[in-house]
mmCIF file of C-alpha atoms in Angstrom:
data_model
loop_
_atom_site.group_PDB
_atom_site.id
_atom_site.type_symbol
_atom_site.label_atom_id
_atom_site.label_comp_id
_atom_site.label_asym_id
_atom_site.label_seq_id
_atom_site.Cartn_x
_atom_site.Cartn_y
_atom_site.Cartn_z
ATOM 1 C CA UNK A 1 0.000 0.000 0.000
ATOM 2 C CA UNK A 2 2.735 2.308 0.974
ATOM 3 C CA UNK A 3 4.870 1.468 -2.177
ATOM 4 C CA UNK A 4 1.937 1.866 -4.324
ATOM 5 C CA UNK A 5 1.140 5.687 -2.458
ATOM 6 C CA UNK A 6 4.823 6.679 -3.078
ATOM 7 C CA UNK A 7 4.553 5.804 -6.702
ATOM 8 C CA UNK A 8 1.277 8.156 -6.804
ATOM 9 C CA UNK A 9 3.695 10.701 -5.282
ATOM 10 C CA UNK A 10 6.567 10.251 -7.317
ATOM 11 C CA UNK A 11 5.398 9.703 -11.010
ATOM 12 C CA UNK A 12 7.282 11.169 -14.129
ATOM 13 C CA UNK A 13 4.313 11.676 -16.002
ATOM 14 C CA UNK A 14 1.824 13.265 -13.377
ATOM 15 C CA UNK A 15 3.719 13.865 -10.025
ATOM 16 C CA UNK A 16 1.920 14.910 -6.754
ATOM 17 C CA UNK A 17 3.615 18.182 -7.146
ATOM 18 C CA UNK A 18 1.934 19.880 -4.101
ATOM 19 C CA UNK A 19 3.283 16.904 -2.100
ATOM 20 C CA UNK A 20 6.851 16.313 -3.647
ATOM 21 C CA UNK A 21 6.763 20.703 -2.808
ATOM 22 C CA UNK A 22 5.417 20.955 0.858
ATOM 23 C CA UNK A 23 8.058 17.822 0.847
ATOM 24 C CA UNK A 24 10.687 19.866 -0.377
ATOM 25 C CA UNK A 25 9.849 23.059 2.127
ATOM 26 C CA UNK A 26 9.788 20.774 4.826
ATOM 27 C CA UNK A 27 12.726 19.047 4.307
ATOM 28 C CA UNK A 28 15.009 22.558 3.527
ATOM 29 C CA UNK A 29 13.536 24.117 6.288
ATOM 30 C CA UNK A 30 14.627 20.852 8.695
ATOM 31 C CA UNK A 31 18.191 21.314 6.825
ATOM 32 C CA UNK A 32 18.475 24.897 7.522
ATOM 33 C CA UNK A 33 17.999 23.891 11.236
ATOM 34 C CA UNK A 34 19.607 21.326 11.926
ATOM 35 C CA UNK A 35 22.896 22.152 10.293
ATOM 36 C CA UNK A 36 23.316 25.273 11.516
ATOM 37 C CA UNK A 37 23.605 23.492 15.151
ATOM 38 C CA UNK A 38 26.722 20.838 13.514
ATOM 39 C CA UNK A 39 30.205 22.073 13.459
ATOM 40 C CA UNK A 40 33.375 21.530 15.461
ATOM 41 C CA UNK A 41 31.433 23.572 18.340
ATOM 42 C CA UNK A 42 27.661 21.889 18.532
ATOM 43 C CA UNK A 43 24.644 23.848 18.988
ATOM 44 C CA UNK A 44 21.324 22.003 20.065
ATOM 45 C CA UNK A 45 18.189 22.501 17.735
ATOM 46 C CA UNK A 46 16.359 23.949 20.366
ATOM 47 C CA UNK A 47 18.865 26.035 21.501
ATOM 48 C CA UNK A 48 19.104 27.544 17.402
ATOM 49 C CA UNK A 49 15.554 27.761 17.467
ATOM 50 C CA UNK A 50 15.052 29.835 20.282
ATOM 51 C CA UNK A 51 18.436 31.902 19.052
ATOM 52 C CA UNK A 52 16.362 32.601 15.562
ATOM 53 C CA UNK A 53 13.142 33.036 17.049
ATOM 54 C CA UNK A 54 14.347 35.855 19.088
ATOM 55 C CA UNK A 55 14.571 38.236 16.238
ATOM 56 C CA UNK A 56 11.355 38.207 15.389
ATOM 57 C CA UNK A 57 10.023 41.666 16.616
ATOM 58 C CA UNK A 58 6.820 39.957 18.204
ATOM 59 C CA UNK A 59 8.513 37.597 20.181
ATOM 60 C CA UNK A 60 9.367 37.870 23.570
ATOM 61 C CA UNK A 61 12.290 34.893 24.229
ATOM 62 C CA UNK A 62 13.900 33.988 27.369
ATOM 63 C CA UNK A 63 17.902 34.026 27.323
ATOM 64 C CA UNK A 64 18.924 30.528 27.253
ATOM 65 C CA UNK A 65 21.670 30.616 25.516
ATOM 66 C CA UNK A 66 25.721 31.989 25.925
ATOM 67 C CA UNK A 67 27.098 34.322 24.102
ATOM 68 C CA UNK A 68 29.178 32.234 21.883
ATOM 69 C CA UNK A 69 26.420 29.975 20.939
ATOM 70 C CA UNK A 70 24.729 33.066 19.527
ATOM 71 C CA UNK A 71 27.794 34.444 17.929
ATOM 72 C CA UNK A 72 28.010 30.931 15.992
ATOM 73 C CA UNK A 73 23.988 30.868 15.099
ATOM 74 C CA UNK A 74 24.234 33.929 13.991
ATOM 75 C CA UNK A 75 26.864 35.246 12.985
ATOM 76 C CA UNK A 76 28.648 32.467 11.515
ATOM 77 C CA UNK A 77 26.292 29.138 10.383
ATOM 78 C CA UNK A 78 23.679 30.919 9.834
ATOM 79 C CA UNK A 79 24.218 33.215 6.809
ATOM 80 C CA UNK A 80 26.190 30.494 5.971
ATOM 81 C CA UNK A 81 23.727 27.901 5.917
ATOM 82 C CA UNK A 82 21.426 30.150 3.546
ATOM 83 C CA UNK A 83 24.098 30.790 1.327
ATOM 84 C CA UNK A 84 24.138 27.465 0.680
ATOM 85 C CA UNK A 85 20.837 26.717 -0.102
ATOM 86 C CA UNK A 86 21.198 30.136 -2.419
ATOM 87 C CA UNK A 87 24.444 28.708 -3.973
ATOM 88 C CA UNK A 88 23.242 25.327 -4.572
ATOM 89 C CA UNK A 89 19.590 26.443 -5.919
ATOM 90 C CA UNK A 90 21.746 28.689 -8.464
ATOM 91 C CA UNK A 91 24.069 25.943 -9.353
ATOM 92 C CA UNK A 92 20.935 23.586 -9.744
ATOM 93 C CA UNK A 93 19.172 26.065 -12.108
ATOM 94 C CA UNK A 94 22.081 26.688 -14.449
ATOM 95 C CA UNK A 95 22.843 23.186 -14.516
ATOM 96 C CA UNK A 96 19.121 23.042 -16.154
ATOM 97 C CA UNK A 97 19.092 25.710 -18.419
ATOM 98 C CA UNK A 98 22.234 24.465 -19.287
ATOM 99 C CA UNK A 99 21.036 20.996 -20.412
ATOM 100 C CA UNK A 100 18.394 22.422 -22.555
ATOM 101 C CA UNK A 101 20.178 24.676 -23.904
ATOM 102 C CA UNK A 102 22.431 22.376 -25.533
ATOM 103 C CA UNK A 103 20.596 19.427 -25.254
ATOM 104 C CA UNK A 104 22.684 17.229 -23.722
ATOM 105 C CA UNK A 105 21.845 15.814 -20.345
ATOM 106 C CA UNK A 106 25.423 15.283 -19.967
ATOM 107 C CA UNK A 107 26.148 19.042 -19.728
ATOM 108 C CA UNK A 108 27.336 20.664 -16.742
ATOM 109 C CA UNK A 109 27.181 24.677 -15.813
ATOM 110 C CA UNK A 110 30.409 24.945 -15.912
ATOM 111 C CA UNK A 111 30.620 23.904 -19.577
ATOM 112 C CA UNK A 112 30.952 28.139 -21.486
ATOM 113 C CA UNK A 113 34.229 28.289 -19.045
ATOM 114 C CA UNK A 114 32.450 30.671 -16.783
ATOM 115 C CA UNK A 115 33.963 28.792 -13.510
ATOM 116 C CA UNK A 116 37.748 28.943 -15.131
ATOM 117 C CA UNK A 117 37.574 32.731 -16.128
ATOM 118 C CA UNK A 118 35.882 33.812 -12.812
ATOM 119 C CA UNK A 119 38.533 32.043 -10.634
ATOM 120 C CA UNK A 120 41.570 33.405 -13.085
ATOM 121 C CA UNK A 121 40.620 37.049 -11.923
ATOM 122 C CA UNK A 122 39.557 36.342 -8.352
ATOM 123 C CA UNK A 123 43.042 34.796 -8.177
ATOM 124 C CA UNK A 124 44.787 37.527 -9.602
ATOM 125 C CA UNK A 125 42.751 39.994 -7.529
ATOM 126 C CA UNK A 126 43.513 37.520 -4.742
ATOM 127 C CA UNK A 127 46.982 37.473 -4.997
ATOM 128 C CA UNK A 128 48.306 40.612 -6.048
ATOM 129 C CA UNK A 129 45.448 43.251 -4.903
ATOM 130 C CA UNK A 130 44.582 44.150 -8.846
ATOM 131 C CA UNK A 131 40.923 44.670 -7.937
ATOM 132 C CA UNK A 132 41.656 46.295 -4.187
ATOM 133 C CA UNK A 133 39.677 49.531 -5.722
ATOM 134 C CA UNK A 134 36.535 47.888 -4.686
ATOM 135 C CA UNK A 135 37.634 47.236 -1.616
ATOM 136 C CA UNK A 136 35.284 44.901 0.789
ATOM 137 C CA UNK A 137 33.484 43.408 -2.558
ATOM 138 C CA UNK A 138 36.869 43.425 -4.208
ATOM 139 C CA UNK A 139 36.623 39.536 -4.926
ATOM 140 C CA UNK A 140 32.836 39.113 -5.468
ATOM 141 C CA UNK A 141 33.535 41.848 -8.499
ATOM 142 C CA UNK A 142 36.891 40.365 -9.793
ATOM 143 C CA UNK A 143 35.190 36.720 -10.017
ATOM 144 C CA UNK A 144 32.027 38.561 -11.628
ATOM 145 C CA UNK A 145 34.318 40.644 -14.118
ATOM 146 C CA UNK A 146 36.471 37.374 -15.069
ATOM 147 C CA UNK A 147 32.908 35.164 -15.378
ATOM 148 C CA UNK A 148 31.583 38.199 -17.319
ATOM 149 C CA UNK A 149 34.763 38.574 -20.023
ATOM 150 C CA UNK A 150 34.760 34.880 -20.568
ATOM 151 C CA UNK A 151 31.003 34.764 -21.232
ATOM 152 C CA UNK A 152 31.008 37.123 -23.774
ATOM 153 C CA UNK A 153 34.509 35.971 -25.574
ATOM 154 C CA UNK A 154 32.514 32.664 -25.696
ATOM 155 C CA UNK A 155 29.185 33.994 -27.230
ATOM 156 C CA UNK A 156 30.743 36.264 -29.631
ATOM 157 C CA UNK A 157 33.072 33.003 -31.027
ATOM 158 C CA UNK A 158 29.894 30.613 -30.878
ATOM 159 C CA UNK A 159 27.462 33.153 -33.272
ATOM 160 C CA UNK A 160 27.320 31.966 -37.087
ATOM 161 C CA UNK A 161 25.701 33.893 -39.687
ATOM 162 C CA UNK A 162 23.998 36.128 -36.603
ATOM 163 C CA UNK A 163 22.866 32.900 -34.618
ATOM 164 C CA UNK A 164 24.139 31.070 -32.039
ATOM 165 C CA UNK A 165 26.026 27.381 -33.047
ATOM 166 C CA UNK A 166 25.498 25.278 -30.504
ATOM 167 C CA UNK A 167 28.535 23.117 -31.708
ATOM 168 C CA UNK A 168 30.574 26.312 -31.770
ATOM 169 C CA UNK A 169 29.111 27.178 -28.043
ATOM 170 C CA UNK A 170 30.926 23.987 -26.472
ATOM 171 C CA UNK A 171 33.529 23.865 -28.210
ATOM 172 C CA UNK A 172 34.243 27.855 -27.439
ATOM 173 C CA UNK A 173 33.674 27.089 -23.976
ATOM 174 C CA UNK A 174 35.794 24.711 -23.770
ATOM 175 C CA UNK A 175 38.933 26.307 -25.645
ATOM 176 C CA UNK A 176 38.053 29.643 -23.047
ATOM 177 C CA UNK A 177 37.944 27.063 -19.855
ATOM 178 C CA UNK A 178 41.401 25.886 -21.137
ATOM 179 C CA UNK A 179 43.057 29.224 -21.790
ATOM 180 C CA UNK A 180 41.663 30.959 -18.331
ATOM 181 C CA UNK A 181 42.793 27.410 -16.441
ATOM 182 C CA UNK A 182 46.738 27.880 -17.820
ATOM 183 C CA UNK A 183 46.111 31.960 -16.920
ATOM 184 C CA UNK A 184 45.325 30.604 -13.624
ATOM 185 C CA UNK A 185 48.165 28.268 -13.159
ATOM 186 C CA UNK A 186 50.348 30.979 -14.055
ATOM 187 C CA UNK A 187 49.020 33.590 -11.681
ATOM 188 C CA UNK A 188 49.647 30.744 -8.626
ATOM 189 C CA UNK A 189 52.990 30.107 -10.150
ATOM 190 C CA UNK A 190 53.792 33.765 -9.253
ATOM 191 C CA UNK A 191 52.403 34.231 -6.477
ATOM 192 C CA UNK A 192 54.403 36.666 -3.687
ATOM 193 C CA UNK A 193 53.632 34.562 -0.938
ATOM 194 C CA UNK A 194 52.675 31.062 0.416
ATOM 195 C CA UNK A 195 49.397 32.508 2.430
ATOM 196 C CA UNK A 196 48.411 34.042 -0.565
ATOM 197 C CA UNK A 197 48.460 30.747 -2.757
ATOM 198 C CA UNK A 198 46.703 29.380 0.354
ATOM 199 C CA UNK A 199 44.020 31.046 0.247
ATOM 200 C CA UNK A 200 43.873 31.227 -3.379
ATOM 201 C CA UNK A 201 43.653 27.249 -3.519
ATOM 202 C CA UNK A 202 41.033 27.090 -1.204
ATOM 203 C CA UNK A 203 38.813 29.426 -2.502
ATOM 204 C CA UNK A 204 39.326 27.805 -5.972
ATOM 205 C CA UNK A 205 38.383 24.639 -4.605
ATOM 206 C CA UNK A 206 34.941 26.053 -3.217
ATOM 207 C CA UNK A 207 34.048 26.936 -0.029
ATOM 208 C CA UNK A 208 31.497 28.869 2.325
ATOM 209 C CA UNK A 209 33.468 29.859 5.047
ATOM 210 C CA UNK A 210 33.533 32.897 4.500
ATOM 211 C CA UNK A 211 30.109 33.979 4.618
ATOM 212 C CA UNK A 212 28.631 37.016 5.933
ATOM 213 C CA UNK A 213 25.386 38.410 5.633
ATOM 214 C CA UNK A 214 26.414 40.721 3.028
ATOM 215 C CA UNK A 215 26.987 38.515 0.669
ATOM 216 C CA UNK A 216 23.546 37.032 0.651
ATOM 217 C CA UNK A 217 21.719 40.158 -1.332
ATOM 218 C CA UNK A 218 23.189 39.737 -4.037
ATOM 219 C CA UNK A 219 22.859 36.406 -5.247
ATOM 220 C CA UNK A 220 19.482 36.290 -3.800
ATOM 221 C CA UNK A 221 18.051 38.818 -5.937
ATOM 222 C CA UNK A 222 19.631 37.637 -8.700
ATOM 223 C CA UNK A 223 18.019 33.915 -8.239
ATOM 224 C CA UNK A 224 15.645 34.878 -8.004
ATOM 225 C CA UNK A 225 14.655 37.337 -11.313
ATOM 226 C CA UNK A 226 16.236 34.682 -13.206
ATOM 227 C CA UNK A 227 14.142 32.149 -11.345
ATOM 228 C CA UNK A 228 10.721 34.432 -12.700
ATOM 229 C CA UNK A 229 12.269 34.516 -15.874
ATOM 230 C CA UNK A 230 13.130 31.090 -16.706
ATOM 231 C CA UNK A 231 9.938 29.999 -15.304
ATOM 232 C CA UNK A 232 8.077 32.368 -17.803
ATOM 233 C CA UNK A 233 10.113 30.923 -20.007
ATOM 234 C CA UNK A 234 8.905 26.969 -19.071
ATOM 235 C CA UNK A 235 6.704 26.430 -23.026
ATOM 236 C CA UNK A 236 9.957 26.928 -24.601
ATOM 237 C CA UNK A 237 12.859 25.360 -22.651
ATOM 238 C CA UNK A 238 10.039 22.154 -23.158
ATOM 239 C CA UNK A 239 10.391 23.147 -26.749
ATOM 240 C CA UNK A 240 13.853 23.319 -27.163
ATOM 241 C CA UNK A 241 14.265 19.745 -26.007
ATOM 242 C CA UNK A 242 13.205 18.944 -29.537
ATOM 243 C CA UNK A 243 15.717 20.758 -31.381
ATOM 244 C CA UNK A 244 15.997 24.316 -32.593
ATOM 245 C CA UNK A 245 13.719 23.939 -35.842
ATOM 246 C CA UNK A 246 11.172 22.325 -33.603
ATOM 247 C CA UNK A 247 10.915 24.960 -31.854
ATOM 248 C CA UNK A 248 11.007 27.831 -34.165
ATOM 249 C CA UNK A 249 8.138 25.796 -36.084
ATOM 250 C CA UNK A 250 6.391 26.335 -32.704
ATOM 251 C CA UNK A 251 6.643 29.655 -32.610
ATOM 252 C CA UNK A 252 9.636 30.611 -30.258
ATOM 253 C CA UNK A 253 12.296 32.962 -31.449
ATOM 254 C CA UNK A 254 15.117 30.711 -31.153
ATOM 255 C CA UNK A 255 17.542 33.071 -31.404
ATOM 256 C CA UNK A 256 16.408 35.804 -28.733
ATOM 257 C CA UNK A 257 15.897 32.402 -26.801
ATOM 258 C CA UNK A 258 19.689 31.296 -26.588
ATOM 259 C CA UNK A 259 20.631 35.045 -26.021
ATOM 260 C CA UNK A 260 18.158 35.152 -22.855
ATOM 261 C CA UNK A 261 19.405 31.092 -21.588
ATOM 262 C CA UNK A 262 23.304 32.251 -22.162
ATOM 263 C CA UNK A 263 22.455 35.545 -20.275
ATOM 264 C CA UNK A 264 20.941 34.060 -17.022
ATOM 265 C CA UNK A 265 23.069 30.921 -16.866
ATOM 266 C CA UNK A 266 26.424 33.571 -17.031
ATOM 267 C CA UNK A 267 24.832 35.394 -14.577
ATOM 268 C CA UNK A 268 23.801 32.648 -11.889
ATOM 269 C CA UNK A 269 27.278 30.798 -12.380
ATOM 270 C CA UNK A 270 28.973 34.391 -12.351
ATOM 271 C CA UNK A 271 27.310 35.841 -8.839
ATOM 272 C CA UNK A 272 27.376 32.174 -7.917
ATOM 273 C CA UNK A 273 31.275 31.567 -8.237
ATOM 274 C CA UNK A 274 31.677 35.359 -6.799
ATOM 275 C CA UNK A 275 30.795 34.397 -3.233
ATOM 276 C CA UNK A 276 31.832 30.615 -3.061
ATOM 277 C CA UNK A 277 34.493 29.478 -5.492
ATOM 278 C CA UNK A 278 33.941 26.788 -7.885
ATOM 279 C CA UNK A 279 31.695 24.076 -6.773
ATOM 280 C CA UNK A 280 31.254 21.576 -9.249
ATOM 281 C CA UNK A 281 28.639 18.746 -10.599
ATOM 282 C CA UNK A 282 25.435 19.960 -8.478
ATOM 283 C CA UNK A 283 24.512 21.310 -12.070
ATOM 284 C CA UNK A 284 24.711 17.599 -13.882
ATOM 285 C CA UNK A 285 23.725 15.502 -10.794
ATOM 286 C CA UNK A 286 20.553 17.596 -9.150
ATOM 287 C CA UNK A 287 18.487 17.724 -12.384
ATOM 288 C CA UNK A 288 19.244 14.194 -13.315
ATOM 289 C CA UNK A 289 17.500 13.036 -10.157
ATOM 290 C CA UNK A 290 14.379 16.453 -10.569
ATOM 291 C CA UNK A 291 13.753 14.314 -14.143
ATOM 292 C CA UNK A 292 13.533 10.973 -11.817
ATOM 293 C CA UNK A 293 11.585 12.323 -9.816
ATOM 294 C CA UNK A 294 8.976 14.607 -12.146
ATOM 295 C CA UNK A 295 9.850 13.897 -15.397
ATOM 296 C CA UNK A 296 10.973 16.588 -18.003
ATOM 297 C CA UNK A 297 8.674 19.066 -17.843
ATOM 298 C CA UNK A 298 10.513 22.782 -16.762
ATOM 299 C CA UNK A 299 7.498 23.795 -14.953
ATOM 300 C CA UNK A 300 8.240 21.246 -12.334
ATOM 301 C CA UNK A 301 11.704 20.744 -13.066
ATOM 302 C CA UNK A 302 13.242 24.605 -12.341
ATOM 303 C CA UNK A 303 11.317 24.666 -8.850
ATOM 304 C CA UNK A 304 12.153 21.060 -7.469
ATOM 305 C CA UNK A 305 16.043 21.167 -8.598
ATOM 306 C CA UNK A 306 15.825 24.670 -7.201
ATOM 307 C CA UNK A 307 15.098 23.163 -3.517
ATOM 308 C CA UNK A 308 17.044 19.424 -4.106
ATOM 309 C CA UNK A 309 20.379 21.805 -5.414
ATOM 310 C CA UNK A 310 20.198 23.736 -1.899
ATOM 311 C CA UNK A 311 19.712 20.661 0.133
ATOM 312 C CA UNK A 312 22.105 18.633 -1.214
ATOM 313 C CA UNK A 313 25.186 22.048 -1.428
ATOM 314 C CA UNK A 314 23.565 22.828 2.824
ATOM 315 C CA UNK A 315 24.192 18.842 3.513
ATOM 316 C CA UNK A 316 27.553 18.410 1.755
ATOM 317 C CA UNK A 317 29.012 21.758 3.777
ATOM 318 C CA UNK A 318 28.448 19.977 6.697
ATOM 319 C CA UNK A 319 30.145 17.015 5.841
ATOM 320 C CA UNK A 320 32.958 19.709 4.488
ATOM 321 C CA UNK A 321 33.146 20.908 7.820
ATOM 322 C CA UNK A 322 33.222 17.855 10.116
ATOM 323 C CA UNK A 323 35.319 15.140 7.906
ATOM 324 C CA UNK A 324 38.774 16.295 9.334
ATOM 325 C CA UNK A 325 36.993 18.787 12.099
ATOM 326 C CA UNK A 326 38.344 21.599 13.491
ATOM 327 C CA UNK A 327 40.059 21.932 9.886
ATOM 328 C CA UNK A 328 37.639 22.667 6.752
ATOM 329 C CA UNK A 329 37.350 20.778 3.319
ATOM 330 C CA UNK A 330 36.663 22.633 0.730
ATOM 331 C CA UNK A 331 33.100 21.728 0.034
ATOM 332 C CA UNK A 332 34.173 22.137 -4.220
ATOM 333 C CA UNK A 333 36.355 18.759 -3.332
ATOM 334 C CA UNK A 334 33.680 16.577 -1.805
ATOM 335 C CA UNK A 335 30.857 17.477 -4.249
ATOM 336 C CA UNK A 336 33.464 16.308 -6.892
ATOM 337 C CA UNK A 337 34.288 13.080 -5.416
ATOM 338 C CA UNK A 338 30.386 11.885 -5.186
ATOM 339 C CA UNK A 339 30.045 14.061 -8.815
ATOM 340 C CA UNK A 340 32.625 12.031 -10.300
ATOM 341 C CA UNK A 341 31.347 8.513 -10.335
ATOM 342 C CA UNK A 342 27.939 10.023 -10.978
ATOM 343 C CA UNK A 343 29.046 11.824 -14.495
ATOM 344 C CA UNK A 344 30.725 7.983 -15.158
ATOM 345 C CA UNK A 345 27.606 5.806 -14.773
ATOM 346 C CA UNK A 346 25.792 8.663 -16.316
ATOM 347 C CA UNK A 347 28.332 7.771 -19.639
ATOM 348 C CA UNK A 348 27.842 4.223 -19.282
ATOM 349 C CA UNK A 349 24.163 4.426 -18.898
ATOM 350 C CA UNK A 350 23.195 6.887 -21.097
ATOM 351 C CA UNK A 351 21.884 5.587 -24.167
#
């Protein structure tokens, strides 16, 4: 009976959406909780609650807490926590428009180089202060300059007779990704100082230690405008899944179509990357198991990998985090070593 229930639930051609959803809410909601309480210095759940329910203007909480557990809460897991459900519902989206885009399920957000030429200038801002002008934001706006440049180099070398060639697109992206990697390599090679190249690794790797409540805006907003758009957008990205002609015949501009999917997959990975390195594969893994879950449609699809990509980035920090605790991972290295065998029977399965 119960098997028969969760198949109700859980169906690629009609899914219980309003179920899988409230699921979903649930679920994130219990993550944000929870793992804001698990680090090298524990916090218990009811101890975070009552820490985050004493903001609330209308509340009246009794102090039950210390000091340094509400230091931690607060200032430190918390904005990190949402970060990571901001980073990972970005990552999850781009790895979607992505895949349509090119139509490939095999494609991964990273694919136009965006990743490589956003951590080529963060390093070089990074290392020898070439962005310091913008002082506090100086890295978000190096990685976002770097992400931008490469984005563009890419497009303009992927347009044929005034369109886009997808063909051209990857392989562009790919010949960018190579050039900004070696750019990269040499900036490390030079670096002044062994701190420096420290740091510079780590970030490269992917990490959110380092967030603060500042850098939450930002990326927020711009999930979620390209989260309105894209979802405006649903009839088409369906369409495009059939090839470009397909969808032309349908009525979509094809053209103005790439433009828009190029435009707010740059800017999700860009912002994205600005505030927490490169993290890879939670663009091909988290929509591979939305289509499992709710088949193909991008009504359902954007939403659900929206949620799964924040759950699974909030889950795998904490494993970042406690695997050789006090010291951090960076989280960009663990989401590779599940992402890797994934991609692989993804290749061998794919028919």
């Amino acid at each position: 009976m119960k098997r028969n229930y969760i198949q109700k639930i859980i169906n690629q051609d009609e899914p219980n959406m309003k179920i899988i959803t409230i699921l979903l809410l649930i679920i994130s909601t219990l993550s944000i909780l929870f793992s804001i309480g698990i680090g090298p210095v524990s916090v218990h759940p009811l101890t975070v609650i009552e820490i985050l329910f004493s903001k609330l203007p209308f509340l009246t909480i009794e102090n039950n807490w210390t000091q340094v557990e509400f230091n931690i809460v607060w200032g430190l897991r918390l904005p990190r926590v949402l970060l990571g459900m901001i980073v990972g519902a970005s990552l999850a989206i781009t790895g979607v428009v992505m895949q349509a885009l090119v139509r490939n399920h095999l494609a991964d957000p990273f694919i136009l180089g965006v990743s490589s030429g956003a951590s080529a200038t963060a390093t070089l801002g990074m290392l020898f202060g070439a962005f310091s002008i913008f002082g506090t934001y100086s890295l978000s706006i190096s990685a976002f300059i770097g992400a931008a440049v490469t984005i563009i180099l890419v497009y303009t070398l992927s347009r044929v007779n005034g369109r886009i060639n997808v063909t051209h697109l990857l392989l562009s992206g790919v010949a960018i990704a190579l050039m900004m990697d070696a750019l990269t390599r040499t900036i490390t090679l030079s670096a002044p100082n062994a701190l420096g190249l420290h740091n510079a690794t780590f970030w490269m790797s992917g990490s959110l230690a380092g967030a603060k409540w500042g850098y939450l805006t930002l990326p927020l907003i711009v999930a979620v405008i390209c989260m309105i758009v894209l979802m405006s957008q649903y009839r088409a990205l369906n369409a495009l899944l059939f090839g470009d002609e397909t969808a032309g015949t349908l009525g979509f501009n094809v053209g103005r179509l790439h433009k828009l999917l190029i435009l707010v997959a740059s800017l999700l990975a860009g912002v994205t990357i600005a505030v927490s390195g490169s993290i890879g594969f939670i663009g091909l893994m988290v929509p591979h198991i939305t289509r499992l879950l709710v088949g193909s449609d991008h009504k359902r699809v954007l939403p659900v990998s929206a949620l799964l990509g924040g759950i699974f980035v909030v889950w795998t920090d904490v494993a970042a985090r406690m695997v050789i605790a006090p010291e951090e991972l960076p989280i960009g290295i663990l989401t590779a070593l599940i992402g890797g065998p994934f991609f692989i029977w993804l290749l061998k399965t794919k028919k």
